[in-house]
Coordinates of C-alpha atoms and ligand atoms in Angstrom, one line a residue:
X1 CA 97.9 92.3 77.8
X2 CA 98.7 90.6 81.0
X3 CA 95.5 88.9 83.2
X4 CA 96.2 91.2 85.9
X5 CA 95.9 94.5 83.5
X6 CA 92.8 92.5 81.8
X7 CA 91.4 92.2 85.2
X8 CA 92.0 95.8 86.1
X9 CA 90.6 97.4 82.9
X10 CA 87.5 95.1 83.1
X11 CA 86.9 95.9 86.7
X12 CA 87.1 100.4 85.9
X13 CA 85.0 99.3 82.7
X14 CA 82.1 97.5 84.6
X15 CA 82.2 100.3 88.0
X16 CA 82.8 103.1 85.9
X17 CA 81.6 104.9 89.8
X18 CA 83.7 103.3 91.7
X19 CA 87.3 105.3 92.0
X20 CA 88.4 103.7 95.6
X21 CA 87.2 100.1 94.2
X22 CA 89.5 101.0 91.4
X23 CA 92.2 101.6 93.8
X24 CA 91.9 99.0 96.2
X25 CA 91.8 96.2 93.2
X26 CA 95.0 98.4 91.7
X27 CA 96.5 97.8 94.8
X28 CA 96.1 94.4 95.7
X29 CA 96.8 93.1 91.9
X30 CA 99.7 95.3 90.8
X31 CA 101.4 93.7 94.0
X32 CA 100.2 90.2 93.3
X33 CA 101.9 90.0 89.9
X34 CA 104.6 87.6 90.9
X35 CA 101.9 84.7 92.3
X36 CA 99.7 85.8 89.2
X37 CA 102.4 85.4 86.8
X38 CA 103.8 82.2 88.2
X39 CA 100.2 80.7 88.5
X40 CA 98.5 82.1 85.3
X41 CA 97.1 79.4 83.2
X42 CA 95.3 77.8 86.0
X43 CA 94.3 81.0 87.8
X44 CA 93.1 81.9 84.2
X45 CA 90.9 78.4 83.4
X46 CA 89.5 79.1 86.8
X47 CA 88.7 82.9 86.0
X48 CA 90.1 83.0 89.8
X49 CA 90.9 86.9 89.6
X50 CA 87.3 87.6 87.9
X51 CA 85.9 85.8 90.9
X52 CA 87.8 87.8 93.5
X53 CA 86.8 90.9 92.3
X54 CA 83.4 90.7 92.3
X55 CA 81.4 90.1 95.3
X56 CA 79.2 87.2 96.3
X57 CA 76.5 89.3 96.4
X58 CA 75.3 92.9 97.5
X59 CA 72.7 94.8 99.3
X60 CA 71.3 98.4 98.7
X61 CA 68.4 99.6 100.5
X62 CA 66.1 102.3 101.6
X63 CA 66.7 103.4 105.4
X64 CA 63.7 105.5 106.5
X65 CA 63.6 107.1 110.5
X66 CA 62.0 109.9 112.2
X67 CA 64.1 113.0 113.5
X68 CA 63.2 114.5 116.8
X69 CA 61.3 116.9 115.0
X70 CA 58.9 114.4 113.5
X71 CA 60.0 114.7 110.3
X72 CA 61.0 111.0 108.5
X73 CA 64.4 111.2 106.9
X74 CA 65.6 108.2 103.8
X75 CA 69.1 107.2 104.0
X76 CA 70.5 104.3 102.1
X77 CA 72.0 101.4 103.8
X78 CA 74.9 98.8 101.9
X79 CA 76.0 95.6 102.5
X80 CA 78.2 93.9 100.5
X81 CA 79.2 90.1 101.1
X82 CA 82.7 90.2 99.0
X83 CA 84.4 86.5 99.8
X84 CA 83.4 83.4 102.2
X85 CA 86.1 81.1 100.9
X86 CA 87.8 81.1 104.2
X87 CA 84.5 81.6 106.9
X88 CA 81.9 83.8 107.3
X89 CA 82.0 87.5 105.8
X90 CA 83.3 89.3 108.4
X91 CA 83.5 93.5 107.8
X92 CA 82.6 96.6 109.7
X93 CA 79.7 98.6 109.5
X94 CA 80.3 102.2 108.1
X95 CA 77.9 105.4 109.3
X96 CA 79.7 107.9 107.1
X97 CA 77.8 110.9 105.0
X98 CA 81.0 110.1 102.0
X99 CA 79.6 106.2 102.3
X100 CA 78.5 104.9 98.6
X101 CA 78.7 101.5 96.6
X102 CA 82.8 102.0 95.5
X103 CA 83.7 102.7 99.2
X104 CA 81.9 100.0 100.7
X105 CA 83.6 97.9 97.9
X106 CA 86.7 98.6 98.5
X107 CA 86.4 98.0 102.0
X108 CA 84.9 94.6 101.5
X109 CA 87.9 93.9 99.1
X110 CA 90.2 94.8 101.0
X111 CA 88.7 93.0 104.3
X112 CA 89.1 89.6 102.5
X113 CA 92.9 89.5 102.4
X114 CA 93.3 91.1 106.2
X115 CA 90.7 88.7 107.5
X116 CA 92.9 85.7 105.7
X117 CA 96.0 87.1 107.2
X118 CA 94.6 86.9 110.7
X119 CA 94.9 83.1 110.1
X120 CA 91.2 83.2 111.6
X121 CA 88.4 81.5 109.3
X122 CA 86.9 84.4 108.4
X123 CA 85.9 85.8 105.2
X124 CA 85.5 89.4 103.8
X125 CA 82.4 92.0 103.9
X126 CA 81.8 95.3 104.9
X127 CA 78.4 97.3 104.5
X128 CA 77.3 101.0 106.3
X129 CA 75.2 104.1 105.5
X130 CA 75.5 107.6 104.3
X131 CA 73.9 108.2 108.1
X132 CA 76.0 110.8 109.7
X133 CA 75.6 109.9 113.7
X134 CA 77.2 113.7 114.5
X135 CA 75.3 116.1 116.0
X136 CA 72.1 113.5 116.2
X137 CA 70.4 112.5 119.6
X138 CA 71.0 109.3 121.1
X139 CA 66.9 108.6 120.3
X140 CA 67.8 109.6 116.8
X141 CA 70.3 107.6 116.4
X142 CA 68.3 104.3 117.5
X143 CA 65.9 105.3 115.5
X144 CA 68.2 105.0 112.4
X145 CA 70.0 101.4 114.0
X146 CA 66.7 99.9 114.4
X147 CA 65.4 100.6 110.8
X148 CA 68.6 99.9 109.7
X149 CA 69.2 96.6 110.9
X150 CA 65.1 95.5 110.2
X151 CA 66.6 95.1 106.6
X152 CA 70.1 94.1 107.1
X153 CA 68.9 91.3 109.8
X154 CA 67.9 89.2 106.5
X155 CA 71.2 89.0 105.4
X156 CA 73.4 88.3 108.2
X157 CA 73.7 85.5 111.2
X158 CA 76.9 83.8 113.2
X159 CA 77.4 81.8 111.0
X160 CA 76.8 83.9 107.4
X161 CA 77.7 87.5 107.8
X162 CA 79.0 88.9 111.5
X163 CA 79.5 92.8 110.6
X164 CA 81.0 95.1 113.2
X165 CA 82.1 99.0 114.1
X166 CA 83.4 101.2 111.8
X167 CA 83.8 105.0 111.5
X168 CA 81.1 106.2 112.9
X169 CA 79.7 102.8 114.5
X170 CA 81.2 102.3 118.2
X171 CA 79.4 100.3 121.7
X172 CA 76.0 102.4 121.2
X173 CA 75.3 101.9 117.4
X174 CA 76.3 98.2 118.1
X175 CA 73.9 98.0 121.3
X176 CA 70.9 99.4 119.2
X177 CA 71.2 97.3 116.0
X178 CA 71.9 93.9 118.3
X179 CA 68.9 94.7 120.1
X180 CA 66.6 95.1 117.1
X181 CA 68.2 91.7 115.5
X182 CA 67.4 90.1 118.8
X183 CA 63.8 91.5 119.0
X184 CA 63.4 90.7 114.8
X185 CA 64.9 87.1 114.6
X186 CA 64.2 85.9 118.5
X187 CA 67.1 84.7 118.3
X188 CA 70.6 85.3 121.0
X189 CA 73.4 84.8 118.8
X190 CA 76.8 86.5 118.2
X191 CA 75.4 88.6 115.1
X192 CA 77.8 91.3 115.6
X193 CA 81.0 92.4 117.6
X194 CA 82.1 95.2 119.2
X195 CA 79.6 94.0 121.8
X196 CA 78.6 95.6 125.1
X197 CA 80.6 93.2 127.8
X198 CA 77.4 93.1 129.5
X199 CA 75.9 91.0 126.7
X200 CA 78.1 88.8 124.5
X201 CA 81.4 91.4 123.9
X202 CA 85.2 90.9 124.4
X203 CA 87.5 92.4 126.9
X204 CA 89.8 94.2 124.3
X205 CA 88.2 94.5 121.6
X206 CA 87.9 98.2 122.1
X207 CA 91.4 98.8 122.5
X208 CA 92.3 96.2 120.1
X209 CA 92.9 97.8 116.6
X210 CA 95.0 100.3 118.2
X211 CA 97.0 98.1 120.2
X212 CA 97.3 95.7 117.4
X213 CA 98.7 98.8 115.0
X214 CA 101.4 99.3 118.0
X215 CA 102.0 95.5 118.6
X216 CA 102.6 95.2 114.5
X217 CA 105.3 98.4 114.8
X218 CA 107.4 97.4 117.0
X219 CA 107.7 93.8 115.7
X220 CA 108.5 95.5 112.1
X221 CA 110.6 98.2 114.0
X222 CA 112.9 95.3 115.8
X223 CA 113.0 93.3 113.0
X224 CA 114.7 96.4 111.3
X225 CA 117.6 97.0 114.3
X226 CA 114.9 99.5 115.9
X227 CA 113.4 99.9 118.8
X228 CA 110.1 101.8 119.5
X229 CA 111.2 103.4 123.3
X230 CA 112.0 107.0 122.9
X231 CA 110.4 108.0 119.4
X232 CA 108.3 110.7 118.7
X233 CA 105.1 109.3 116.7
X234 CA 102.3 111.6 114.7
X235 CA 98.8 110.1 115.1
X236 CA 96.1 111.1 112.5
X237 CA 92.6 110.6 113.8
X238 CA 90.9 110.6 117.4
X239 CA 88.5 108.0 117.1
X240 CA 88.6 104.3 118.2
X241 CA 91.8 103.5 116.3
X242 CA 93.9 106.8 117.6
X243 CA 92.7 106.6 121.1
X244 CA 94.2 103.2 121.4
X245 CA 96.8 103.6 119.0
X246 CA 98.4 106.4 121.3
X247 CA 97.5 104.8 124.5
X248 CA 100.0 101.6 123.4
X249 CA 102.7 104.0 122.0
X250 CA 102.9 106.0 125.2
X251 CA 103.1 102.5 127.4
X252 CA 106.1 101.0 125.0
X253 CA 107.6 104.6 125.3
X254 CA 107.3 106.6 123.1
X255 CA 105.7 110.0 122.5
X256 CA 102.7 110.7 120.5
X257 CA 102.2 114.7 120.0
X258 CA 99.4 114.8 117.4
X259 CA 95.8 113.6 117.3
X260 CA 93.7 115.2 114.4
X261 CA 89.6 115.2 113.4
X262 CA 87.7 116.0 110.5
X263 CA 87.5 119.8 111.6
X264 CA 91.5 120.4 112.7
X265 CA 94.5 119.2 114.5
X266 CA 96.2 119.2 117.6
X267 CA 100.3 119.5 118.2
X268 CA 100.9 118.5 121.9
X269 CA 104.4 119.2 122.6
X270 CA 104.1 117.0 125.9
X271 CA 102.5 114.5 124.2
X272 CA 99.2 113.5 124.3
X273 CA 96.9 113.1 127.6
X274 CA 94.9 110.2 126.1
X275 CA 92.3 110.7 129.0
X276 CA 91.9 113.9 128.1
X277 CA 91.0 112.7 124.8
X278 CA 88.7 110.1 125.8
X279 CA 87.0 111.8 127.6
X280 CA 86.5 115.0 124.8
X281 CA 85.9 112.3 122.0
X282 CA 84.0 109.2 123.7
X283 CA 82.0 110.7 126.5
X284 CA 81.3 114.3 125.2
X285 CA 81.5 113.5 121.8
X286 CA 82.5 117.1 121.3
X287 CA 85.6 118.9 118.8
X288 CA 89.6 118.9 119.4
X289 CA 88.9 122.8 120.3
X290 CA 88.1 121.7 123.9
X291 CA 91.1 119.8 124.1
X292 CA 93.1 122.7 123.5
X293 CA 91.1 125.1 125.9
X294 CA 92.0 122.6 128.2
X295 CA 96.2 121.7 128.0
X296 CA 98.2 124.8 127.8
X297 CA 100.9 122.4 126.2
X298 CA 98.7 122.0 123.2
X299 CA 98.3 124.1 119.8
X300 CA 95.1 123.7 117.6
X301 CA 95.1 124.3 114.0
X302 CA 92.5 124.2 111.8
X303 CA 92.3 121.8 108.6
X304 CA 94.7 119.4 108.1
X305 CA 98.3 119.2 109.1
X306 CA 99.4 115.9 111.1
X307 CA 101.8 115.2 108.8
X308 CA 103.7 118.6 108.6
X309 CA 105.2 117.6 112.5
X310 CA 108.7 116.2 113.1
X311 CA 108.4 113.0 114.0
X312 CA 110.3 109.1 113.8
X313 CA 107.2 107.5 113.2
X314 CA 103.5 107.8 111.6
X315 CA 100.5 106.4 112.4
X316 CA 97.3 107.7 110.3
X317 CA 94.5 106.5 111.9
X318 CA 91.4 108.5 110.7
X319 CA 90.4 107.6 107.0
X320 CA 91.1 106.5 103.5
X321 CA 93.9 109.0 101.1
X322 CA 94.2 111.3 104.1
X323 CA 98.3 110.7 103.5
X324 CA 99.0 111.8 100.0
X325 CA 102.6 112.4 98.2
X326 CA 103.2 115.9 99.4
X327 CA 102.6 114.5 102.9
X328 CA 104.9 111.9 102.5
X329 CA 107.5 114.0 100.9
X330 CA 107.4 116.3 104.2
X331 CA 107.5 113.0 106.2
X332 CA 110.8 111.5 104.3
X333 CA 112.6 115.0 104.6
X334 CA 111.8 115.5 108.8
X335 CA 113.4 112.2 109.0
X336 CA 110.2 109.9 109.5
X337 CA 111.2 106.2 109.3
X338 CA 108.5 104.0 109.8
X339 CA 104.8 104.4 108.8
X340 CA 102.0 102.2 110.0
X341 CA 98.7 102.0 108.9
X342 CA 95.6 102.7 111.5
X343 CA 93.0 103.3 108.9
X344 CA 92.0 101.5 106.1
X345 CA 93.8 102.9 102.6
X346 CA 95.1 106.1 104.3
X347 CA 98.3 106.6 102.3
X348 CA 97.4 107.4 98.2
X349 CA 99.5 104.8 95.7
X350 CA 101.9 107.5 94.9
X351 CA 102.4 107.9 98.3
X352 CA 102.8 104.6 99.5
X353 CA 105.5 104.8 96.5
X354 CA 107.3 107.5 97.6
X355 CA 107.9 106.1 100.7
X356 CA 108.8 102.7 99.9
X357 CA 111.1 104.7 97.3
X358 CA 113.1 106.3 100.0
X359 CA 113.5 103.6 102.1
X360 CA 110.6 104.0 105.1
X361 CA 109.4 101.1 107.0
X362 CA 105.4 100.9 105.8
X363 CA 103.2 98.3 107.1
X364 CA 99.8 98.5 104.9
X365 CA 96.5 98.6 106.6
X366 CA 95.2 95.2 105.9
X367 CA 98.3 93.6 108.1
X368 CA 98.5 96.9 110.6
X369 CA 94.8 97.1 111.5
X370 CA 94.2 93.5 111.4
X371 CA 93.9 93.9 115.4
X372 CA 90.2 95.0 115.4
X373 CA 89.1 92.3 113.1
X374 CA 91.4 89.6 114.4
X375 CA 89.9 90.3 118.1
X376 CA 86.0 90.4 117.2
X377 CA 86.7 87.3 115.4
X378 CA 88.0 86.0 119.0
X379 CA 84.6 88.0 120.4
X380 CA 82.6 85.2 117.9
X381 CA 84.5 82.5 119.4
X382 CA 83.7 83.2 122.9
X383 CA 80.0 84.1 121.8
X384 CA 80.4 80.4 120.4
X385 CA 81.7 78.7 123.9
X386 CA 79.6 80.6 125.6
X387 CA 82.3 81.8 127.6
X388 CA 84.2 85.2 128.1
X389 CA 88.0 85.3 128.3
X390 CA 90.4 87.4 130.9
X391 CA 91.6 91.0 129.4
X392 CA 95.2 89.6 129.6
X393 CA 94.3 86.3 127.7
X394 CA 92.1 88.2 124.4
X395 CA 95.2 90.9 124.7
X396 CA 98.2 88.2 124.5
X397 CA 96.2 85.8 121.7
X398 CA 95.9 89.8 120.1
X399 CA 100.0 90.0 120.4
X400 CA 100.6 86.8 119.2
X401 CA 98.4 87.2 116.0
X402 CA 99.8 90.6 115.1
X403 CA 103.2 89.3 115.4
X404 CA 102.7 86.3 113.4
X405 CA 101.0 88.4 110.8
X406 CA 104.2 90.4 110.7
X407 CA 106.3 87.3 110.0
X408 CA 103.9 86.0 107.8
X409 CA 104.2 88.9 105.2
X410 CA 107.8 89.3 105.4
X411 CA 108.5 85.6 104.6
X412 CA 105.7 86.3 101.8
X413 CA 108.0 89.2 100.8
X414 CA 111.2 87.8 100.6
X415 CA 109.8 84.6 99.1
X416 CA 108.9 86.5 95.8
X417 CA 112.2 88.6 96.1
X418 CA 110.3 91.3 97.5
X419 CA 112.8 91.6 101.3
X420 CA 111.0 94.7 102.9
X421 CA 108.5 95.4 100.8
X422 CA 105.6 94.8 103.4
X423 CA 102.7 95.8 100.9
X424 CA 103.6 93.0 98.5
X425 CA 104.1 90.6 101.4
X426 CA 100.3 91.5 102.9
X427 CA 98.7 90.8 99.6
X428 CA 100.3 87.8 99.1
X429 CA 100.2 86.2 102.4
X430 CA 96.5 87.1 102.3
X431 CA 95.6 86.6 98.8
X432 CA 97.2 82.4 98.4
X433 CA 95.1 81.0 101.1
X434 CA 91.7 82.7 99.5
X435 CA 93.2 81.4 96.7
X436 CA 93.8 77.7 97.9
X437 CA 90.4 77.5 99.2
X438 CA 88.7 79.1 96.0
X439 CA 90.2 76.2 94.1
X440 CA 89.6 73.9 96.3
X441 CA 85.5 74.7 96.2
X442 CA 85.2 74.8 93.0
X443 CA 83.6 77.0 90.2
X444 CA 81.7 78.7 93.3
Ligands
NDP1 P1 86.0 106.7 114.4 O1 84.8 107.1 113.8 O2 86.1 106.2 115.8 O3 87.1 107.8 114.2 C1 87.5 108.3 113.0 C2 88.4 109.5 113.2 O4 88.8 109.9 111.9 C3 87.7 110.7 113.8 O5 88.6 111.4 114.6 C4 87.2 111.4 112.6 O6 87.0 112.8 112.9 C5 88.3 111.3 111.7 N1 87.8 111.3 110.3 C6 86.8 110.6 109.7 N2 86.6 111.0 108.4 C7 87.5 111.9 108.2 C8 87.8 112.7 107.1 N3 87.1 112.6 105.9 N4 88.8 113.6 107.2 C9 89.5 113.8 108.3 N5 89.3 113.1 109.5 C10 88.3 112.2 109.4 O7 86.6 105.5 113.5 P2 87.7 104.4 113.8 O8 88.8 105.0 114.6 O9 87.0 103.2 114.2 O10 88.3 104.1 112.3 C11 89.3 104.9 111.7 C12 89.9 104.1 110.5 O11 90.4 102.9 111.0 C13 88.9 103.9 109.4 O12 89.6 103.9 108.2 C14 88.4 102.5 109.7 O13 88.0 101.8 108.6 C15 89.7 101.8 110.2 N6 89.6 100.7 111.0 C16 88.9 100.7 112.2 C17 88.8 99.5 112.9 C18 88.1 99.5 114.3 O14 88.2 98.5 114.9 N7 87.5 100.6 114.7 C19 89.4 98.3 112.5 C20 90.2 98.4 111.3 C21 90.3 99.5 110.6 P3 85.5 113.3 113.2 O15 85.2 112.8 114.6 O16 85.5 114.8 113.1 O17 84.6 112.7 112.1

């Protein structure tokens, strides 16, 4: 058997629970074979893939709060530190009901190889809670932050573990849990991004996965003979990541007509009015139904459906396998060309086959949403200079990195005689310098 089926079966055997860790290791090694292969005596001696795959170290533990009706409710908070070879774990923070151990794993897996193909020195983490922030008060929802982060506080620090937003986590979650570190450790220190600006945060880095996921597309669009201007884009999602994501699309020209939640979806034929949106999803934090009641261009539908519109271009930006083969299938036959991924694992394997099989432009999460991570790692080095940089200066370092991670990933590809195949050439690019470094430290 080869090291990298070895590594696989051993990992399903010892997280029997774990189906998206399964995945995400699937993934990431399937696509590695060529490196493996080429490398596999040493990388064997060193048990280097046995090392990746299992974390540093992780947390589980009890989160206890009281509701506004007095009554104390338990929910259970994770934080798993996957990889520091590179720099500190760096990794959002998940408030999710679906969170458990496998999902938080296979974020923190996955985090290792987009942090290294930031070229940033950051390593890979990610933790969260099975917390669901919906439909709770703002007092409840400090009251979950604050017990929340008087356990995680003893794990994390600028310079060990600097987690972040996630689904579910946005400015106020952040606010709450930095001021409970603060109050905990007495100490002012960039412990978490995604800041306020008013203490410590980065111009941009609210836009910045978004506008990263649109900087990425066009580069891999042009480098293809294509040009962005003028396409007609679906966006899954209409959080953080979708916001921005159609806020860029519409400025380089193009049209985004979809936007979607957990509850239904929205067809726009005029495209969407992002404002509109904002204000629905940031300030009143309310469904895509009001949306609706309030653009006569727009259709809601209930469920899920994104992926059933015509369009040149996708852009799923909500959550993991929320793009699965008969989506893509639909996709391929209305003539969709590109897809580029917002979310973290949002395509399925046999998805992401089918469309690599029929020819479409896909850019995997770990390179296409690298924007958020890439930017709050710029947030850590402006909490470190105590200084705070122009919008225009964090948003053209954020250009310049999503670009280079483009060209990184497709000189990766072709390098293993793998031209376009922008999946290989992320986990590549991502997994040698983690693996340089790894060596280079030792049996660690
Ligand atoms: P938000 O919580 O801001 O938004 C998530 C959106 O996805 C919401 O519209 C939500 O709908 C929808 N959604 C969540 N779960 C489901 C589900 N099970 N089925 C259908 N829709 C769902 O999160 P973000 O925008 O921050 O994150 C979106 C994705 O991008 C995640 O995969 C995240 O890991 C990834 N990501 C985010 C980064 C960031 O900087 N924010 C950085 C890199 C990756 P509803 O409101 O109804 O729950």
């Amino acid at each position: 058997m080869s090291y990298v089926d070895e590594v696989i079966e051993s990992v399903v055997k010892k997280n029997p629970s774990e189906p998206e860790f399964h995945q995400a290791v699937k993934e990431v090694l399937e696509s590695l074979r060529p490196v493996i292969d080429a490398n596999e005596a040493l990388y064997r001696k060193e048990a280097l893939l046995e090392r990746l795959v299992e974390p540093d170290r992780q947390f589980k533990f009890r989160v206890p709060w009281v509701d506004d009706k007095g009554q104390v409710q338990v929910n259970t908070g994770y934080r798993v530190q996957f990889n520091n070879s590179i720099g500190p774990y760096k990794g959002g923070l998940r408030l999710h009901p679906s969170v458990n151990m496998g999902i938080i794993k296979f974020l923190g897996f996955e985090q290792i190889f987009k942090n290294s193909l930031t070229c940033l020195p950051i390593g890979g983490g990610k933790g969260g809670s099975d917390f669901d922030p919906k439909g709770k008060s703002d007092r409840e929802v400090m009251a979950f932050c604050q017990s929340f982060m008087t356990e995680l506080c003893k794990y994390i620090g600028a310079d060990t573990d600097v987690p972040a937003g996630d689904i579910g986590t946005g400015a106020r979650e952040i606010g709450y849990m930095f001021g409970q570190y603060k109050k905990i450790k007495s100490i002012y220190e960039g412990v978490l991004t995604g800041k306020g600006l008013s203490y410590g945060g980065s111009l941009a880095r609210t836009e910045a996965t978004g506008y990263g996921l649109l900087y990425i597309t066009q580069e891999m669009l042009k480098c293809n003979g294509k040009d962005i201007a003028g396409k007609t884009i679906a966006v899954s999602g209409a959080g953080n990541v979708a916001i921005y994501a159609i806020q860029k699309a519409h400025q380089l020209g193009a049209k985004v007509v979809t936007c979607s939640d957990s509850t239904g979806w929205i067809y726009d034929s005029e495209g969407i009015d992002v404002e509109l949106l904002r204000e629905i999803k940031e300030v009143k934090r309310a469904r895509l139904t009001e949306y609706a009641a309030a653009r006569s261009s727009a259709e809601y539908h209930e469920g899920k459906g994104v992926w059933t519109v015509k369009c040149d271009i996708a852009l799923p930006c909500a959550t993991q396998n929320e793009l699965n083969e008969e989506d893509a299938k639909t996709l391929v036959a209305n003539g969709c060309f590109a897809v580029a991924e917002g979310a973290n694992m949002p395509t399925t394997l046999e998805a992401t086959k089918y469309l690599q099989d029929n020819k479409v432009l896909f850019c995997p999460g770990k390179a296409a949403n690298a924007g958020g991570v890439a930017t709050s790692a710029l947030e850590m080095s402006q909490n470190s200079e105590r200084l705070s940089w122009s919008f225009e200066e964090v948003d053209s370092k954020l250009q310049n990195i999503m670009v280079n991670i483009f060209h990184n990933l497709d000189e990766a590809a072709k390098r293993y005689g793998k031209e376009g195949d922008y999946v290989t050439g992320a986990n590549i690019a991502g997994f040698e310098k983690v693996a340089d470094a790894m060596l280079a430290q030792g049996v660690c």
